[in-house]
Each structure stands twice: as structure tokens, then as C-alpha cells.
Coordinates of C-alpha atoms and ligand atoms in Angstrom, one line a residue:
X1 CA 43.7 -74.1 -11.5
X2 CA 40.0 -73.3 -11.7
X3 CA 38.5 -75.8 -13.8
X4 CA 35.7 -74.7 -16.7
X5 CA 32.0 -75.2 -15.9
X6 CA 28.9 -74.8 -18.0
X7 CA 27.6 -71.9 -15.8
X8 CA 31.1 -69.9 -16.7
X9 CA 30.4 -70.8 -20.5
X10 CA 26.8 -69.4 -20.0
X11 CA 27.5 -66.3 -18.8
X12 CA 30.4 -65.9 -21.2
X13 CA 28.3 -64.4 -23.6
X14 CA 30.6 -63.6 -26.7
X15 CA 28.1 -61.6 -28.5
X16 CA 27.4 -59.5 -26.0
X17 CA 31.1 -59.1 -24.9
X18 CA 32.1 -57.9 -28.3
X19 CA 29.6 -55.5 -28.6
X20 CA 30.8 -53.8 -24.8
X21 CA 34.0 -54.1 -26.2
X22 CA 33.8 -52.1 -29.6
X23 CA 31.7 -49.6 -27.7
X24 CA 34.6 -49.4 -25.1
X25 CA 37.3 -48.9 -27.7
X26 CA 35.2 -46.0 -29.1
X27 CA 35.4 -44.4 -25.6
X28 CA 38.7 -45.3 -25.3
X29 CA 40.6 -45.0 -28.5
X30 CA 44.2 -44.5 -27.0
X31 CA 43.8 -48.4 -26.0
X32 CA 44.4 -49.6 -29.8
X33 CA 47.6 -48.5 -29.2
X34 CA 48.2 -51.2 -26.5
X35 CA 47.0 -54.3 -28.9
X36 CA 50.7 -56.0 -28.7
X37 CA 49.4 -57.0 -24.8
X38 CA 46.3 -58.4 -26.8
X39 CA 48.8 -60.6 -28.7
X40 CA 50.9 -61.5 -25.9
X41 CA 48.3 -62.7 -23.9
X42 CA 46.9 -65.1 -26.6
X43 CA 51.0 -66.5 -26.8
X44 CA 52.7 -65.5 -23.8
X45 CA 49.6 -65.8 -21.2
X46 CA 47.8 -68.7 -23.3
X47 CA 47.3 -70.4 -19.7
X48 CA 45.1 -67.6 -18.8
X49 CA 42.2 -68.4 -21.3
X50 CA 43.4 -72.4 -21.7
X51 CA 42.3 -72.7 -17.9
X52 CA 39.3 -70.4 -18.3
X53 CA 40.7 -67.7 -14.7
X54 CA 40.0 -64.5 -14.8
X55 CA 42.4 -63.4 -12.8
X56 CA 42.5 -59.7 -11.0
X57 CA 44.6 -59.9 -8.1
X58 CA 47.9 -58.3 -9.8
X59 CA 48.5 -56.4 -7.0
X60 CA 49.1 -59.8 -4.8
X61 CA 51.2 -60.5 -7.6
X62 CA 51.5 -60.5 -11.0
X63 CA 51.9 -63.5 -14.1
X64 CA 54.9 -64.6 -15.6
X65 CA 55.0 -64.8 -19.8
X66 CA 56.0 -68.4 -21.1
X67 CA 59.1 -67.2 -22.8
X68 CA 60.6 -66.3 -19.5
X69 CA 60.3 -69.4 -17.6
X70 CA 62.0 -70.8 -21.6
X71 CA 64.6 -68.6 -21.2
X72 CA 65.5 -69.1 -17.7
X73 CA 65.6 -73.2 -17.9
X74 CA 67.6 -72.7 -21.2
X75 CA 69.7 -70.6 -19.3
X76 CA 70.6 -73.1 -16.6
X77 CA 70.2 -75.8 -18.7
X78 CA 73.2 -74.6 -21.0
X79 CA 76.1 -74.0 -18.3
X80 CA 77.4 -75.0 -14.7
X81 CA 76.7 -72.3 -11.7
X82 CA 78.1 -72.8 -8.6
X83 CA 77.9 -70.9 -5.0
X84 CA 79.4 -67.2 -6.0
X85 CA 81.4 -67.0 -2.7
X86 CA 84.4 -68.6 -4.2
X87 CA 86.2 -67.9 -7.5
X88 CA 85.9 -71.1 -9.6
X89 CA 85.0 -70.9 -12.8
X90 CA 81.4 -71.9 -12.5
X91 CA 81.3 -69.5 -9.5
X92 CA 82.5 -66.7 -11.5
X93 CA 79.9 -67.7 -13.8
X94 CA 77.4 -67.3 -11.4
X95 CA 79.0 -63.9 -9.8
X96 CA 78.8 -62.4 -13.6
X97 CA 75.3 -63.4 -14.0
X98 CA 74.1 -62.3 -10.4
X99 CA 76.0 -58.9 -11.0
X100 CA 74.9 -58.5 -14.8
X101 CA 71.1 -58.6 -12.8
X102 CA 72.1 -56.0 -10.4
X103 CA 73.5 -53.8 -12.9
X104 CA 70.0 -54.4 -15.3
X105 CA 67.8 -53.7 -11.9
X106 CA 69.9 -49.8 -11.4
X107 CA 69.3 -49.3 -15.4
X108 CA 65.6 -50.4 -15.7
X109 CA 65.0 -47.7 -12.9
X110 CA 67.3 -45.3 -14.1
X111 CA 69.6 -45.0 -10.6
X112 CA 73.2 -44.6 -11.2
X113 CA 75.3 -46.9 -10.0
X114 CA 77.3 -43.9 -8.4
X115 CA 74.0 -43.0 -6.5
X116 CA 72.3 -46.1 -5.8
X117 CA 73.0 -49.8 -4.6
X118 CA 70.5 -52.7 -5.5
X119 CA 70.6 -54.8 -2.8
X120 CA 68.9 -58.6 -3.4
X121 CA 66.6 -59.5 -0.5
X122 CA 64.1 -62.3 -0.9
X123 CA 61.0 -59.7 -0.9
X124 CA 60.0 -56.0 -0.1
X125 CA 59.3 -57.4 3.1
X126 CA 63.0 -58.3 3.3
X127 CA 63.9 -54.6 2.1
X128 CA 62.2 -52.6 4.6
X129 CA 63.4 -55.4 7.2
X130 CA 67.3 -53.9 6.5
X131 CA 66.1 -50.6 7.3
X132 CA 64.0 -51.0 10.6
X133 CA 67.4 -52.8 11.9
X134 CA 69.8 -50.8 10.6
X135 CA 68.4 -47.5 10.5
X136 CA 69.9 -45.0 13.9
X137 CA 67.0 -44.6 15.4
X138 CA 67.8 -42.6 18.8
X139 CA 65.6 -40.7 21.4
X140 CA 64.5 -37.6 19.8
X141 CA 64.0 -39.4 16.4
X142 CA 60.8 -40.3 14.7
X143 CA 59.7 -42.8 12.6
X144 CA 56.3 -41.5 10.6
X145 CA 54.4 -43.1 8.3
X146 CA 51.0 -42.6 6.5
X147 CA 47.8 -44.8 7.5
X148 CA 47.9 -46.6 4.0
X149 CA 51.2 -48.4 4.4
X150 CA 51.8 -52.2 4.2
X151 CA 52.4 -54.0 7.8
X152 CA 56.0 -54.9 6.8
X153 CA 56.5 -51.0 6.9
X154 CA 54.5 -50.7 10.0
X155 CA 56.6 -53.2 11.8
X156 CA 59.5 -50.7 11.1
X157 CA 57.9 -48.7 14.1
X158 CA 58.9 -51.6 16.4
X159 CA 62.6 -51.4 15.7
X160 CA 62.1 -46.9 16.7
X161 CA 60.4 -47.8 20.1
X162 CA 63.4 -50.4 20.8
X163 CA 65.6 -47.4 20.5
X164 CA 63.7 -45.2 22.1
X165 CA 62.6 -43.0 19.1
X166 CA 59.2 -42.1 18.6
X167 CA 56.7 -43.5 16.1
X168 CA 53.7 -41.2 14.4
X169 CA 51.1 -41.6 11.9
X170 CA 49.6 -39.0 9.3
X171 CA 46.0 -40.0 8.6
X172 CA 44.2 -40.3 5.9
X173 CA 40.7 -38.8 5.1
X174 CA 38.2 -41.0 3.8
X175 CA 36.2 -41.3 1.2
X176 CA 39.3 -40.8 -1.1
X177 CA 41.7 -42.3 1.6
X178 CA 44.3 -39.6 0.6
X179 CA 46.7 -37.2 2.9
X180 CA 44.7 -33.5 3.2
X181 CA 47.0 -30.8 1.3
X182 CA 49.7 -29.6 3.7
X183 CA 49.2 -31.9 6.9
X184 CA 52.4 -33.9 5.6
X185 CA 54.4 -31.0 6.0
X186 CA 53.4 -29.9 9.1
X187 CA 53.6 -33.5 10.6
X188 CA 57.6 -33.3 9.3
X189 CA 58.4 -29.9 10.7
X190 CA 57.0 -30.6 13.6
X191 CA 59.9 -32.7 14.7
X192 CA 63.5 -32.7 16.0
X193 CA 66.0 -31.8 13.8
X194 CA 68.7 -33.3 15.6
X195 CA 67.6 -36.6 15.4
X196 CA 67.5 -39.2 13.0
X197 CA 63.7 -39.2 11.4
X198 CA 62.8 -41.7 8.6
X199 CA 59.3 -41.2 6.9
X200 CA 57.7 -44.1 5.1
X201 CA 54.5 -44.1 2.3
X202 CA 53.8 -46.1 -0.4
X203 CA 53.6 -44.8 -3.7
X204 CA 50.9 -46.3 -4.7
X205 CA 48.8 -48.2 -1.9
X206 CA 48.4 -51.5 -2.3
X207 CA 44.6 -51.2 -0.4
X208 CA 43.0 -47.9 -2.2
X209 CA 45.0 -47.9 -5.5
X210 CA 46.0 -43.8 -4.5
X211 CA 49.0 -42.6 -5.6
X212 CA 50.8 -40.4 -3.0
X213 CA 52.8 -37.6 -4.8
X214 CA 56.6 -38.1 -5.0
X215 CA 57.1 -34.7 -4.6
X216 CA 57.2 -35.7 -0.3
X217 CA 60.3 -37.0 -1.0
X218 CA 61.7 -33.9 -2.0
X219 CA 59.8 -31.9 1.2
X220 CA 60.9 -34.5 3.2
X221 CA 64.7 -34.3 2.7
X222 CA 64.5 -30.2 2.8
X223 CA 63.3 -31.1 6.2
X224 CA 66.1 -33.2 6.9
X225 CA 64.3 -36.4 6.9
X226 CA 65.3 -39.7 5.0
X227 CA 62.5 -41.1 3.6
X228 CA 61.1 -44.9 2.3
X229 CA 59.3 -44.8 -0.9
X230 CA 57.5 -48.1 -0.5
X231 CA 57.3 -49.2 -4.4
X232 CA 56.2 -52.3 -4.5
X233 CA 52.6 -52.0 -5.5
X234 CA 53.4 -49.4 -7.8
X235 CA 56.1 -50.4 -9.5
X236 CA 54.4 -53.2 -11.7
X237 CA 52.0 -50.4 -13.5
X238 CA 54.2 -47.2 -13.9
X239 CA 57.4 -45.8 -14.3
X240 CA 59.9 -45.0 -11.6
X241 CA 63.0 -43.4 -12.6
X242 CA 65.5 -42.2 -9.5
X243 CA 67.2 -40.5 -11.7
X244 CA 64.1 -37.8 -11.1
X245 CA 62.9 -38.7 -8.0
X246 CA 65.7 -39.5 -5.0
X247 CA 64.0 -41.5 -2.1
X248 CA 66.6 -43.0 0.2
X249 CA 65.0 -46.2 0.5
X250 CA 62.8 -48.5 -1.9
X251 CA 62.0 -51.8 -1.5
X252 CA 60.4 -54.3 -4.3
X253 CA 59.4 -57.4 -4.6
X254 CA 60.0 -58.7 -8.5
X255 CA 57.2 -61.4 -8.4
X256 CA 54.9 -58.2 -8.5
X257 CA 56.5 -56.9 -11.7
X258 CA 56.4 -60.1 -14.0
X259 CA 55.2 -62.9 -11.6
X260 CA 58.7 -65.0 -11.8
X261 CA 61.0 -65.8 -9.7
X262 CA 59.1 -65.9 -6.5
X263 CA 61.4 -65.2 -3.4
X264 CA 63.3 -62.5 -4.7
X265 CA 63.4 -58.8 -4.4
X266 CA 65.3 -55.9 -4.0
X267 CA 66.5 -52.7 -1.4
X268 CA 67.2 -49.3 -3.6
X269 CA 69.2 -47.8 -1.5
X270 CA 70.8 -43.8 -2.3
X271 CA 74.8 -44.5 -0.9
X272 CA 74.5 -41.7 1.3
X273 CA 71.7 -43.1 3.2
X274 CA 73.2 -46.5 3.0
X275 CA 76.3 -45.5 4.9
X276 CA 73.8 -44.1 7.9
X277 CA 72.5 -47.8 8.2
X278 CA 74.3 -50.2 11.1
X279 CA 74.1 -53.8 10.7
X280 CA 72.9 -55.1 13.8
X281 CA 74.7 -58.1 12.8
X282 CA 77.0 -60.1 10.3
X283 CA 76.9 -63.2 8.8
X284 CA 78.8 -65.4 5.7
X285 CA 78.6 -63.0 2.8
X286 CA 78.7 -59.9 4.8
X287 CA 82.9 -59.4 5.4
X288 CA 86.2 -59.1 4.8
X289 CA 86.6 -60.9 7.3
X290 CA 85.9 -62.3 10.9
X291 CA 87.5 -63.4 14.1
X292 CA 86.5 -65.8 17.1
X293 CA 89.4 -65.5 19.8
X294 CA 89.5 -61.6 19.2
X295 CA 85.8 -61.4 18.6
X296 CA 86.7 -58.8 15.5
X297 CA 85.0 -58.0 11.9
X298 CA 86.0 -56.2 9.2
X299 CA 82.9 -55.9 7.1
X300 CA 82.2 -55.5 3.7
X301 CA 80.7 -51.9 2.2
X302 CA 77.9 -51.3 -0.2
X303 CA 75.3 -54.0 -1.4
X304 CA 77.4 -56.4 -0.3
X305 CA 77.4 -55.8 3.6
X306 CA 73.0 -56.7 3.1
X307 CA 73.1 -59.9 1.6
X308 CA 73.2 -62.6 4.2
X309 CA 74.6 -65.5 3.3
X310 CA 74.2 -66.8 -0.2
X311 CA 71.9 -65.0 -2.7
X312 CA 69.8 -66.9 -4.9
X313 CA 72.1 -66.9 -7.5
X314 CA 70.0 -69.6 -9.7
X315 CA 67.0 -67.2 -9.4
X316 CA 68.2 -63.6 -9.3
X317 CA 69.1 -64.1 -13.1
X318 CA 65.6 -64.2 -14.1
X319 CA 64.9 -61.2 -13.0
X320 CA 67.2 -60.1 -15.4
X321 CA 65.5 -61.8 -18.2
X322 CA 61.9 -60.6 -16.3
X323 CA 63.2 -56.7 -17.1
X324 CA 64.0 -57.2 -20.4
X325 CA 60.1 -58.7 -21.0
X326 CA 58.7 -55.7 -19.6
X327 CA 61.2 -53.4 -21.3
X328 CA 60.0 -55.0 -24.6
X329 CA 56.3 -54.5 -24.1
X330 CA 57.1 -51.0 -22.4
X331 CA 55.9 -49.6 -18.8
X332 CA 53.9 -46.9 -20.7
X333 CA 51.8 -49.1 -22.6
X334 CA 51.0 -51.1 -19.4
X335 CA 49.7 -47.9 -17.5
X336 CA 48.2 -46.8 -20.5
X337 CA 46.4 -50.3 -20.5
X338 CA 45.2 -51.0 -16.9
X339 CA 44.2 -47.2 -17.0
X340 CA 41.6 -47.4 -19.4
X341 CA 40.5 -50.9 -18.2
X342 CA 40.8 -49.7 -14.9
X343 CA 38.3 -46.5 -15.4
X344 CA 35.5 -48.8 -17.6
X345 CA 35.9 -51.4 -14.2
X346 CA 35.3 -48.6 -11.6
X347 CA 32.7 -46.8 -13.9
X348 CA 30.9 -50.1 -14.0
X349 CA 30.8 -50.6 -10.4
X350 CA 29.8 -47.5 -9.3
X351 CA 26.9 -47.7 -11.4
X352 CA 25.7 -51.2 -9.8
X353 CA 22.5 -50.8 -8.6
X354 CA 19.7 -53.1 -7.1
X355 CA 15.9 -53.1 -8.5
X356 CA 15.2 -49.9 -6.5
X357 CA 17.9 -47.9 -7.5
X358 CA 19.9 -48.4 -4.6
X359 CA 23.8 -48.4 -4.7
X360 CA 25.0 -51.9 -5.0
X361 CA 28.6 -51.1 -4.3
X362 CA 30.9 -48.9 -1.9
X363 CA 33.8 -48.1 -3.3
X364 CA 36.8 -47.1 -0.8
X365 CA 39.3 -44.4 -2.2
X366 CA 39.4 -42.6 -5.2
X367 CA 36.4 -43.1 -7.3
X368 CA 37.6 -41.1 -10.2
X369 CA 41.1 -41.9 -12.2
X370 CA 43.0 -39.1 -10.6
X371 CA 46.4 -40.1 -9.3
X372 CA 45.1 -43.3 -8.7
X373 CA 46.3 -46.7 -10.0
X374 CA 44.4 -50.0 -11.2
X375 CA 43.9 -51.4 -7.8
X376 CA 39.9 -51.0 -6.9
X377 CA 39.3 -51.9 -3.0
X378 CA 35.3 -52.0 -2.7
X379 CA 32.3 -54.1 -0.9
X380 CA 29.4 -55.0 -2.5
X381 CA 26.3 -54.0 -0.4
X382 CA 22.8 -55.4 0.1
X383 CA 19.8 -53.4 -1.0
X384 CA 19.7 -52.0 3.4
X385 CA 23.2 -50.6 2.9
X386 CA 25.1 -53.7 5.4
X387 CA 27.7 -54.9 3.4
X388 CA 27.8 -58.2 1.8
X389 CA 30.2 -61.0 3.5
X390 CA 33.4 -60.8 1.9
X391 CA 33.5 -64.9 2.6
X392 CA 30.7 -64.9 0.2
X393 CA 31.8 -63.1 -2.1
X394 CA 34.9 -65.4 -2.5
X395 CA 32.7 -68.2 -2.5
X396 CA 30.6 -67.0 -5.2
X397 CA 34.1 -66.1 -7.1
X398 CA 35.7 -69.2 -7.0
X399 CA 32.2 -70.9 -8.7
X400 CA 33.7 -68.1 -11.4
X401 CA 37.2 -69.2 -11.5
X402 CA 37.6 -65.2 -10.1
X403 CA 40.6 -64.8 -8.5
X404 CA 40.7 -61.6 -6.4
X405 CA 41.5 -60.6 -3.0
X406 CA 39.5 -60.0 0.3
X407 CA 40.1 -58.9 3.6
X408 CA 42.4 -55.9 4.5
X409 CA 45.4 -56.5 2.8
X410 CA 48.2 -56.1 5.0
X411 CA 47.2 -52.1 5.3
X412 CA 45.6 -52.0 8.5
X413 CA 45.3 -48.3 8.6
X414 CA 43.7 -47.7 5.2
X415 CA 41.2 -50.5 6.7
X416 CA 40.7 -48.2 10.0
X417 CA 40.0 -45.2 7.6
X418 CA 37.6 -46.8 5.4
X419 CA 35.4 -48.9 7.8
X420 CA 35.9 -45.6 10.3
X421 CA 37.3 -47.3 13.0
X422 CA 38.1 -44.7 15.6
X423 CA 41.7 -44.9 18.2
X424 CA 39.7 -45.0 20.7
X425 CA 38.1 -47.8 19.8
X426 CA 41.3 -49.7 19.0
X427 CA 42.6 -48.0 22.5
X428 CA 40.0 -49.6 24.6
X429 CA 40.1 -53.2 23.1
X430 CA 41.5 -55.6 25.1
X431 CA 43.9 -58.2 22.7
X432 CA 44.5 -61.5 24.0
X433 CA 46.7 -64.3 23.2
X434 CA 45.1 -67.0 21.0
X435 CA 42.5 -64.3 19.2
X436 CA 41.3 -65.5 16.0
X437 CA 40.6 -62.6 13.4
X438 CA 37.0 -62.9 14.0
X439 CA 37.6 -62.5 17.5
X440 CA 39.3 -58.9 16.4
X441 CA 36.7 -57.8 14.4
X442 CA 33.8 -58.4 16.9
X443 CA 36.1 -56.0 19.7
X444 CA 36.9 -53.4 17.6
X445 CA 33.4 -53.7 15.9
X446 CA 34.3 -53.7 11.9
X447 CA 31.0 -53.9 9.4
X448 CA 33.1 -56.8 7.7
X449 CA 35.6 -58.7 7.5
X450 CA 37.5 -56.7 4.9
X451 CA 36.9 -55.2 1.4
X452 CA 36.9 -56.9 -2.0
X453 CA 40.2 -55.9 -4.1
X454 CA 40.3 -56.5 -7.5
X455 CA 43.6 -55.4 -9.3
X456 CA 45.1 -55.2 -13.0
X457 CA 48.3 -55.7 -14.7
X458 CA 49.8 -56.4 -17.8
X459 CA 47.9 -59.5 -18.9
X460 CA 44.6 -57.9 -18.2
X461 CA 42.5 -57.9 -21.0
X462 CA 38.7 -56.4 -21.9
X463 CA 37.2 -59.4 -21.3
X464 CA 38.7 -60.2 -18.0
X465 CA 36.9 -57.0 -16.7
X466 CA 33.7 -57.8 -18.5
X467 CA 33.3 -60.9 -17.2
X468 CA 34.3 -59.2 -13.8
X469 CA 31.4 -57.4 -14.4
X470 CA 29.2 -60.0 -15.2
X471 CA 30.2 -61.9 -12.0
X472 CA 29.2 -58.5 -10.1
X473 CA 25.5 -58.8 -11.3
X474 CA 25.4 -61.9 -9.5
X475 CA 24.7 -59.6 -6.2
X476 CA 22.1 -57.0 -7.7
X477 CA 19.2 -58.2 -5.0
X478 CA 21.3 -60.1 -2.4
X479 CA 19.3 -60.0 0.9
X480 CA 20.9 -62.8 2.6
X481 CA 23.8 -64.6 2.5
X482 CA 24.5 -68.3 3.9
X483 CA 25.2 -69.1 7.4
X484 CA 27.8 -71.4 6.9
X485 CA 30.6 -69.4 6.1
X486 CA 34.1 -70.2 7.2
X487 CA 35.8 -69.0 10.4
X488 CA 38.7 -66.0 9.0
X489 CA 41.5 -67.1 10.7
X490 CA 44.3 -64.0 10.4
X491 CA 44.3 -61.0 8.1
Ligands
PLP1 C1 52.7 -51.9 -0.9 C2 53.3 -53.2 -0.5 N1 54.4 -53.2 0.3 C3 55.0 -54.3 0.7 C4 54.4 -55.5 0.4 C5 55.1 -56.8 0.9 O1 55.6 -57.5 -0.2 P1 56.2 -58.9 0.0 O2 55.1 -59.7 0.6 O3 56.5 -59.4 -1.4 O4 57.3 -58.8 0.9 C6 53.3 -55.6 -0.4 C7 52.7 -56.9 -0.7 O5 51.6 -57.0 -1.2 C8 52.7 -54.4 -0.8 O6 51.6 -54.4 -1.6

């Protein structure tokens, strides 16, 4: 918890915040309509203000409303749940609670249950895990990702190599860090069709805030391909409904949609697709039924062949209870929200500037609000252009009680892309055991250590991005930062 000091009462000037405010609303009129979240955050997000944060790293994950956390101790409070592997009464009562979540998950996306399974996994990382090990990879196949996807989709590529398929990336082209028109396409027809080939991109990336369009998926499965929609950074701010849009695999981490539980997400999987998976494994949970002296399974089908062992069946009911919270303040008034928010952020940051005139800021990615989400990665720059220390800058922010994130984010390609890091480069370095990231960014010769990301989400308000703003000012001028900056560890 940051804890309130004088110099964060100083510079929260409310005078001066009310006026950018009511000159904001007359630029942005449409964000009236979105007062309810105004309300809720003086209830629901009371915590926010009481502890004084202004907190912008929704992407890393997003903040859970009182009445959920109420709800779910009522809930657990009231009855007697015990392991659903059984059929006891207070198992059952677990089983109908656990399945009553699954069934809310397939609605709140719109997925039939006839087309899709909602498999429980305890993250996205845990979703795209049960495809790398499952998925028939085979010589001939490809596994082919964009730059901008999260490292738990780029460890997929290990799984291809181990059986023998082939691994590819389409790149990105900076400064907007989207795909060129048409080079996905050509990157899908240029490979076997007799193989199995899985394509992975996020919908929105979780470094650049880009949205990639969803049409791929469509190309994609013309082509032949089954395809990963990687959701979970986009998930939290807009609408996904697969009854429009038919990827074969999405994984999502719930935490990022309302902020609790923690440890629990999910694998959208179409059936089809599903069947193609092969367990390379089994465990308690996952069968019929299993033998030692003939060394024979009979496995279960559908959601229930992924789930290892027992699922959180205490937790995986608030999720329930998270989806009905969102459903009430509705996903179109959040995008509508961090939109407008969003654009008067990124307006205000490109238009930092030093004493002589100088940009103050870099912005990677999209720096209009075209098919981009709420998710701004940027540096802030000395008047000579060198960016300024991201260490710094979360020094300065936690004097702010600022909470947003540095570094690269899990997405080392976008990072490649933006700080132009070229493959040969990252050909020609040598990686040893027992590197420290510092270590890695003094080979392959990065400006910095990473970029500044600040992101928004439903409890954002207009004074959490003014006082962003305000914090920003703080390094109009900077020539020099201080030597004694910690080591950075890993990334
Ligand atoms: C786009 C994207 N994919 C996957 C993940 C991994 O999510 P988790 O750490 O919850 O498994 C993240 C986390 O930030 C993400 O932003």
C-alpha cells in the first residue's frame, strides 16, 4: 500500500484538476455516459482513493470491486464444499457451483456450448501450456507467431522444434509496431498443407496496446491453419463474442478481467480443435479410468480430459460472481471509458516537451486511437534524445504512489521492434549460464532497460490520468539521473 505524503497532496491540485476535467468532458462528451464507473469507484474501489494509488498497470492485472470479495466469503461462508471428484453431497455442491462457472464463462463470451469447451487452468499461461503439449506438431508443420506475442506463447515454439516442426515469426514494423497489410497472408500460404500449422497473435498486445484484426482468424482457417487468439490482454477492455469470431484456441487469465480470484483462468477451446489435441500425459481428474499391471487408460473427453487433478473448486466460483460485476457495469461502457481516457493520456504525452521544445517522450506503437487499446508502452527521454532510466522512473513513481510497469513485459519481440534490435545482433550474442538481465542488455546493446507501460481499466478515473500527467512533468529538463540505481535482475 503506498502511503500519502505531503508532496502527493501538493501536487494534487484540485482546482486545477477540475478545471482539465470539465474541459475534457467538453472534448469528450460520450464519457458522461460512463458516470456509473464514477460511482462505483467511490463504493466499490473506495481503496483506491482511501490509500491515495494511482494505479495504471491494468494490463498486469486489473482490481477487484468490494462486493465481490462480499459475495464470494458469503458464499463459502453459507454452505459445506468438498473435493468434486466424488458424489457427496457437499461434493455435488461443489461440482454444481464449478460447472454453473463454466457454463457463465461460454455465455459471457457468447460460445455455445456445442462449439466450445471452457477448460479451467490456473492462468493463460496454463492455457497456451495445453496446447504447446498437446497440439500434433509433425515435420512439415509450423508453428508461426507475430513479434508482439507474450513469452508463454513463444515458449509454444519449443514444444514444434521437439517434434520436429518448424517455428516462424511475422514481424512487425515499427513506429506503429503493427503487421504490414498482406505479409500475414503470405507468411500462411507459404507453408505445407499437409501438416499440422498453428498460428498464434494476440488480440490486443499486451506491450503496444495494437489490436491485430480478428479477421486472421478467418484467413487463417481458409488456409487450413488452426489458430491461437491470445486474449488475455484484450479481454478486460472489449468485447469478444465467438459466436462471431471462431479462433480454435483462447487462453485468459480472469485476474485480468476483475482482479479476483488470482490463480485462475481459462482455455476456449472450438471441439473440433480440441479433439486434434494429445495429452502427453494423464493424471487424477483426467479418466475413466487407469491401470498399473496392464499399463492401460481410458480417458476422459472434453474439458474434462485438461484439468489435472483437482480444480480450484473454492475459487473458480468467483469468477462466476466476477462475470456478473462486469456484466452489470457492461463491457461497452468500459471501452468506451479507457478510450476516451486513454486518447486525453497519449495526447498529453505526446505533447511533453522540455524548455527547448524538444520531445520529452517516445511513444512505441500506435500513437493515434486507431485499433488500439488503453495500454500506452513509452520512455520518457532527456532533452539529447537518450532515454531516461526506466529504474528511475520507478523510483520517482513510487515517491507518487504510481503504480505502473517497466521493462519489456514478457513480449520480447515487440521489445526487438521498438528499440530496433536487429537478428543479427541477437544471432551473434553469446548467452551464458548465470547472465543477469543487465548482462543481456549490454550484448545485444538495448538503449534501456525496457519501456514505461502504463495501462487502464475499469476503475480508471479522470483524475488518475491527470495526476499521471502531473507525475510526467516531473522529467521536463531531466539531464541526469542517479548512479545508484538497482541491478535488473530478469525481465
Ligand atoms: C497478452 C498476454 N498473454 C499472456 C499473458 C500471461 O498471463 P498469465 O501470467 O496470467 O498467465 C499475459 C500476461 O500479462 C498477457 O498480457
Amino acid at each position: 500500500m503506498a502511503i500519502a505524503s505531503p508532496t502527493r497532496q501538493d501536487e494534487f491540485d484540485t482546482g486545477r484538476l477540475r478545471q482539465a476535467e470539465a474541459e475534457f468532458l467538453e472534448t469528450h462528451p460520450g464519457f458522461r455516459e460512463t458516470a456509473h464507473l464514477d460511482e462505483l469507484r467511490k463504493t466499490e474501489y473506495a481503496r483506491l482513493d482511501a490509500c491515495g494509488d494511482v494505479y495504471l498497470d491494468y494490463t498486469g492485472g486489473s482490481l477487484y470491486a468490494a462486493s465481490q470479495l462480499e459475495e464470494h466469503m458469503r458464499m463459502l461462508q453459507e454452505r459445506v464444499y468438498g473435493n468434486p471428484h466424488s458424489v457427496n453431497p457437499t461434493s455435488s455442491s461443489a461440482t454444481i457451483l464449478v460447472e454453473q462457472a463454466r457454463a457463465a464463462v461460454l455465455r459471457y463470451f457468447n460460445a455455445p456450448e456445442s462449439h466450445y469447451a471452457c477448460i479451467f487452468t490456473p492462468n493463460a499461461t496454463g492455457a497456451l501450456r495445453l496446447v504447446g503439449e498437446s497440439y500434433p506438431f509433425a515435420p512439415g508443420g509450423q508453428f508461426l507467431a507475430t513479434f508482439d506475442n507474450h513469452n508463454s506463447v513463444n515458449g509454444i515454439r519449443e514444444f514444434a522444434h521437439t517434434k520436429g516442426a518448424t517455428s516462424a515469426y511475422v514481424p512487425l514494423e515499427a513506429p506503429d509496431l503493427r503487421v504490414a497489410d498482406g505479409l500475414l497472408e503470405r507468411y500462411l500460404d507459404a507453408s505445407s498443407t499437409k501438416a499440422h500449422n498453428l498460428l498464434a497473435y494476440p488480440a490486443q498486445s499486451n506491450f503496444s496496446g495494437v489490436k491485430h484484426p480478428l479477421e486472421w482468424i478467418e484467413a487463417a482457417h481458409e488456409r487450413g491453419w488452426d489458430v491461437i487468439v491470445d486474449c488475455a490482454a484484450f479481454v478486460p477492455t472489449s468485447r469478444l463474442d465467438l459466436s462471431v469470431w471462431k479462433p480454435d484456441f483462447v487462453p485468459i487469465s480472469f485476474y485480468k478481467l476483475f482482479g479476483y480470484p488470482t490463480g485462475i483462468g481459462a482455455l476456449l477451446a472450438r471441439r473440433p480443435a480440441l479433439e486434434r489435441l494429445h495429452r502427453p500425459w494423464f493424471s487424477g481428474g483426467t479418466v475413466v479410468a487407469a491401470n498399473v499391471q496392464g499399463e492401460k487408460v481410458v480417458p476422459l473427453s472434453g474439458h474434462a480430459l485438461f484439468e489435472d487433478g483437482t480444480v480450484n473448486y473454492l475459487g473458480i466460483p468467483a469468477v462466476e460472481i466476477g462475470l456478473r460485476h462486469i456484466e452489470r457495469i457492461g463491457m461497452d461502457a468500459i471501452s468506451a471509458r479507457v478510450q476516451a481516457l486513454g486518447r486525453w493520456l497519449l495526447d498529453g504525452l505526446k505533447r511533453l516537451r522540455h524548455s527547448d521544445g524538444s520531445p520529452a517522450t517516445c511513444i512505441y506503437g500506435p500513437t493515434n486511437w486507431e485499433r488500439r487499446g488503453a495500454t500506452i508502452a513509452f520512455n520518457f527521454l532527456h532533452p539529447d534524445g537518450r532515454p531516461i532510466d526506466e529504474r528511475y522512473v520507478d523510483r520517482v513513481a513510487a515517491e507518487h504512489g504510481v503504480s505502473v510497469r517497466t521493462g519489456c513485459f514478457c513480449n520480447s519481440g515487440a521489445g526487438e521492434t521498438a528499440f530496433s534490435i536487429s537478428k543479427d545482433t541477437l544471432i551473434g550474442a553469446e548467452f551464458t549460464e548465470g547472465m543477469i538481465l543487465d548482462d543481456y542488455i549490454r550484448l545485444v546493446g538495448l538503449p534501456t532497460g525496457g519501456a514505461v507501460r502504463v495501462s487502464l481499466g475499469l476503475a480508471t478515473n479522470f483524475a488518475d490520468v491527470y495526476r499521471f500527467m502531473a507525475f510526467a512533468e516531473r522529467f521536463r529538463d531531466l539531464t541526469e539521473v542517479p548512479s545508484d540505481l538497482p541491478l535488473r535482475l530478469a525481465c
